[in-house]
Coordinates of C-alpha atoms in Angstrom, one line a residue:
M272 CA -17.5 19.2 -20.4
K273 CA -14.1 19.6 -18.7
L274 CA -14.1 19.5 -14.9
K275 CA -11.3 20.7 -12.6
A276 CA -9.0 18.0 -11.5
N277 CA -10.2 15.8 -8.6
T278 CA -13.8 17.2 -8.6
S279 CA -15.6 14.4 -10.6
R280 CA -18.0 12.3 -8.7
I281 CA -18.4 9.8 -11.5
I282 CA -16.4 6.6 -11.6
V283 CA -16.7 4.7 -14.9
A284 CA -16.4 1.0 -14.5
L285 CA -14.1 -0.6 -17.0
D286 CA -15.7 -4.0 -17.0
Y287 CA -13.7 -5.4 -19.9
A288 CA -11.9 -8.7 -20.5
D289 CA -8.7 -7.3 -21.9
Q290 CA -6.5 -4.2 -21.9
T291 CA -7.2 -3.3 -25.5
A292 CA -10.9 -2.9 -25.0
A293 CA -10.3 -1.1 -21.7
L294 CA -7.8 1.4 -23.1
D295 CA -10.0 2.0 -26.1
M296 CA -12.8 3.1 -23.8
A297 CA -10.4 5.1 -21.6
D298 CA -9.2 7.0 -24.7
Q299 CA -12.8 8.1 -25.4
L300 CA -13.1 9.6 -21.9
D301 CA -11.7 12.8 -20.4
P302 CA -9.7 12.2 -17.1
G303 CA -11.0 15.6 -15.9
C304 CA -14.6 14.4 -16.2
C305 CA -14.4 11.0 -14.4
R306 CA -12.4 8.5 -12.6
L307 CA -12.0 4.8 -13.6
K308 CA -12.7 1.5 -11.9
V309 CA -10.6 -1.6 -12.6
G310 CA -12.2 -4.8 -11.3
K311 CA -11.3 -8.5 -10.9
E312 CA -11.6 -9.7 -14.5
L313 CA -9.6 -7.0 -16.1
F314 CA -6.9 -7.0 -13.4
T315 CA -6.6 -10.8 -13.3
R316 CA -6.1 -10.9 -17.1
E317 CA -3.8 -7.9 -17.4
G318 CA -2.3 -7.3 -14.0
P319 CA -0.7 -4.1 -12.7
R320 CA 0.1 -2.9 -16.2
I321 CA -3.5 -1.9 -16.9
V322 CA -3.5 0.4 -13.8
E323 CA -0.2 1.8 -14.9
Q324 CA -1.5 2.6 -18.4
L325 CA -4.5 4.3 -17.0
I326 CA -2.5 6.4 -14.6
K327 CA -0.2 7.4 -17.5
R328 CA -3.3 8.8 -19.1
D329 CA -3.9 11.0 -16.1
F330 CA -6.9 9.0 -14.7
E331 CA -7.4 8.4 -11.0
V332 CA -8.0 4.7 -10.6
F333 CA -10.3 2.8 -8.1
L334 CA -8.9 -0.7 -7.8
D335 CA -11.9 -2.8 -7.0
L336 CA -10.6 -6.1 -5.9
K337 CA -12.5 -6.4 -2.6
Y338 CA -9.6 -7.9 -0.6
H339 CA -10.8 -10.5 2.0
D340 CA -8.2 -12.7 3.6
I341 CA -6.1 -13.0 6.8
P342 CA -5.0 -9.5 8.1
N343 CA -1.3 -9.8 7.1
T344 CA -2.1 -10.9 3.5
V345 CA -4.7 -8.1 3.0
A346 CA -2.3 -5.5 4.5
K347 CA 0.4 -6.5 2.1
A348 CA -2.0 -6.5 -0.9
C349 CA -3.1 -2.9 0.0
V350 CA 0.5 -1.7 0.2
A351 CA 1.1 -3.3 -3.3
A352 CA -2.0 -1.4 -4.6
A353 CA -0.8 1.8 -3.1
D354 CA 2.6 1.4 -4.7
L355 CA 0.9 1.3 -8.0
G356 CA -0.5 4.8 -7.4
V357 CA -4.2 4.0 -7.2
W358 CA -6.6 6.6 -5.9
M359 CA -8.9 4.2 -4.1
L360 CA -9.0 0.5 -3.1
N361 CA -11.4 -1.7 -1.1
V362 CA -11.8 -4.6 1.2
H363 CA -14.7 -6.6 2.4
A364 CA -16.0 -5.4 5.8
S365 CA -17.0 -9.0 6.5
G366 CA -13.3 -9.8 6.8
G367 CA -13.5 -8.3 10.3
K368 CA -12.0 -5.6 12.4
K369 CA -8.5 -7.1 12.6
M370 CA -8.3 -7.4 8.9
M371 CA -9.5 -3.9 8.2
S372 CA -7.4 -2.3 10.9
A373 CA -4.3 -4.1 9.5
A374 CA -5.0 -2.6 6.1
A375 CA -5.6 0.9 7.4
N376 CA -2.4 0.8 9.5
A377 CA -0.3 -0.5 6.6
L378 CA -1.5 2.4 4.3
S379 CA -0.8 5.0 6.9
V380 CA 2.9 5.1 6.0
F381 CA 2.0 6.7 2.6
G382 CA 1.0 9.9 4.4
N383 CA -0.7 12.4 2.0
N384 CA -0.2 10.0 -0.9
K385 CA -2.3 7.3 0.9
P386 CA -5.2 6.0 -1.3
L387 CA -8.7 6.0 0.0
L388 CA -9.5 2.7 1.7
I389 CA -13.1 1.8 1.7
A390 CA -15.1 -1.2 2.8
V391 CA -17.8 -3.3 0.9
T392 CA -20.8 -3.9 3.1
V393 CA -23.5 -5.9 1.3
L394 CA -23.1 -6.3 -2.5
T395 CA -25.7 -4.5 -4.5
S396 CA -26.6 -7.7 -6.3
M397 CA -27.8 -9.2 -3.0
D398 CA -31.2 -9.0 -1.2
E399 CA -32.5 -10.4 2.0
Q400 CA -33.1 -13.8 0.6
D401 CA -29.4 -14.0 -0.2
L402 CA -28.5 -13.0 3.3
T403 CA -30.8 -15.7 4.7
E404 CA -29.1 -18.3 2.6
L405 CA -25.8 -17.3 4.3
G406 CA -27.3 -17.7 7.7
I407 CA -27.6 -13.9 8.3
K408 CA -30.9 -13.2 9.9
T409 CA -30.9 -9.4 9.9
S410 CA -32.2 -7.2 7.2
V411 CA -30.0 -5.9 4.4
H412 CA -30.3 -2.4 6.0
D413 CA -29.3 -3.6 9.5
Q414 CA -26.4 -5.7 8.1
V415 CA -25.1 -2.7 6.2
L416 CA -25.1 -0.5 9.3
K417 CA -23.4 -3.2 11.4
L418 CA -20.6 -3.6 8.9
A419 CA -20.3 0.2 8.5
A420 CA -19.8 0.6 12.2
L421 CA -17.1 -2.0 12.1
A422 CA -15.3 -0.2 9.3
N423 CA -15.5 3.0 11.2
E424 CA -14.0 1.5 14.2
S425 CA -11.2 0.1 12.0
G426 CA -10.1 3.5 10.7
L427 CA -11.4 3.2 7.1
D428 CA -12.2 6.2 4.9
G429 CA -15.6 5.1 3.6
L430 CA -17.9 2.5 2.2
V431 CA -19.1 0.9 -0.9
C432 CA -22.9 0.8 -0.5
S433 CA -26.2 0.9 -2.2
A434 CA -27.7 4.3 -2.7
Q435 CA -30.7 3.0 -0.8
E436 CA -28.5 2.8 2.3
A437 CA -26.6 6.0 1.6
L438 CA -28.9 8.4 3.6
A439 CA -28.7 6.4 6.8
L440 CA -24.9 5.9 6.4
H441 CA -24.3 9.6 5.7
Q442 CA -26.3 10.6 8.8
R443 CA -24.4 8.2 11.0
F444 CA -21.0 8.5 9.5
P445 CA -20.8 12.0 7.9
H446 CA -17.1 11.8 7.5
F447 CA -17.2 8.7 5.3
S448 CA -16.8 8.8 1.5
L449 CA -19.7 6.8 0.2
V450 CA -19.2 5.0 -3.2
T451 CA -22.3 3.7 -4.8
P452 CA -22.6 1.1 -7.6
G453 CA -25.9 0.1 -9.0
I454 CA -26.5 3.5 -10.5
R455 CA -28.7 3.5 -13.5
P456 CA -29.9 6.7 -15.4
K457 CA -33.6 6.8 -16.2
G458 CA -34.5 4.3 -18.9
A459 CA -31.3 2.2 -18.6
A460 CA -31.4 -1.5 -18.2
L461 CA -31.1 -2.9 -14.7
N462 CA -28.8 -5.8 -15.7
D463 CA -27.7 -7.8 -12.6
Q464 CA -28.2 -5.0 -10.1
Q465 CA -31.1 -5.2 -7.5
R466 CA -30.8 -2.2 -5.2
I467 CA -30.4 0.8 -7.6
M468 CA -31.1 4.5 -7.9
T469 CA -30.6 7.2 -10.6
P470 CA -27.6 9.5 -10.3
A471 CA -29.6 12.4 -8.9
Q472 CA -31.3 10.2 -6.4
A473 CA -28.0 8.8 -5.2
I474 CA -26.3 12.2 -4.8
A475 CA -29.4 13.5 -3.0
A476 CA -29.3 10.5 -0.6
G477 CA -25.7 11.3 0.4
S478 CA -23.5 9.3 -2.0
N479 CA -20.1 11.0 -2.8
Y480 CA -19.1 8.9 -5.8
L481 CA -21.2 7.1 -8.4
V482 CA -19.9 3.9 -10.1
I483 CA -21.5 3.7 -13.6
G484 CA -20.5 1.1 -16.1
R485 CA -22.7 0.0 -19.1
P486 CA -24.9 3.0 -19.4
I487 CA -21.7 4.9 -20.3
T488 CA -19.4 2.3 -21.8
A489 CA -22.1 0.7 -24.0
A490 CA -23.2 4.1 -25.3
K491 CA -22.4 5.2 -28.9
E492 CA -21.1 8.5 -27.4
P493 CA -19.8 7.8 -23.9
M494 CA -18.7 11.4 -23.3
Q495 CA -22.2 12.7 -24.2
V496 CA -23.8 10.3 -21.7
L497 CA -21.2 11.3 -19.1
A498 CA -21.9 15.0 -19.6
E499 CA -25.7 14.3 -19.3
I500 CA -25.2 12.6 -16.0
Q501 CA -22.9 15.4 -14.8
R502 CA -25.6 17.9 -15.6
E503 CA -28.2 15.9 -13.8
I504 CA -26.1 15.7 -10.5
E505 CA -25.1 19.3 -10.7
K506 CA -28.8 20.3 -10.2
I507 CA -28.8 18.6 -6.7

């Protein structure tokens, strides 16, 4: 199922330990049918070359490193990522307004070639007990909205969020791109995700992009699973 360029709403998570495995999976996928996510383990082991190799294969890359540091350091890291040609990158909203604003301002010099800059609110592996252990006394929902408002004030393009918060976020920040991990097709294993939805449920709730890893990458026929998910979300 070949989609027109830049229309795919599916981001396949390349959660691999090395470049060989990641590129083997990428070579089984069609860059017109998905985008790819490179996370901490793969990037730490392989560095910028893995991003460069994926871009050479015509994939748009979401660099998922969740920057969280002092404003100047994060701003420079975001520029370095943009220089690689990534389509999207992210920071932790809990880094604060100064940090997020510095990142957004640093990327503005790229003009129309600027990657999307999105913020992580509350990790999808976390629940209210986890927040309590961190000394945060609000609910997950309220904490997500609080951090989302801060990201909006800082000039970011969107959020990483659970699909269960997507509806409220879409209603309050309709201009935001909402990127949702924790997506599991019906019958798939939950693994380490807590706050999950099916692809159709997430799109209906307002998610713009769906991050899906093992249900696709662990399948015998990854493109077949990808096509099935695409057909499911096209019905929404």
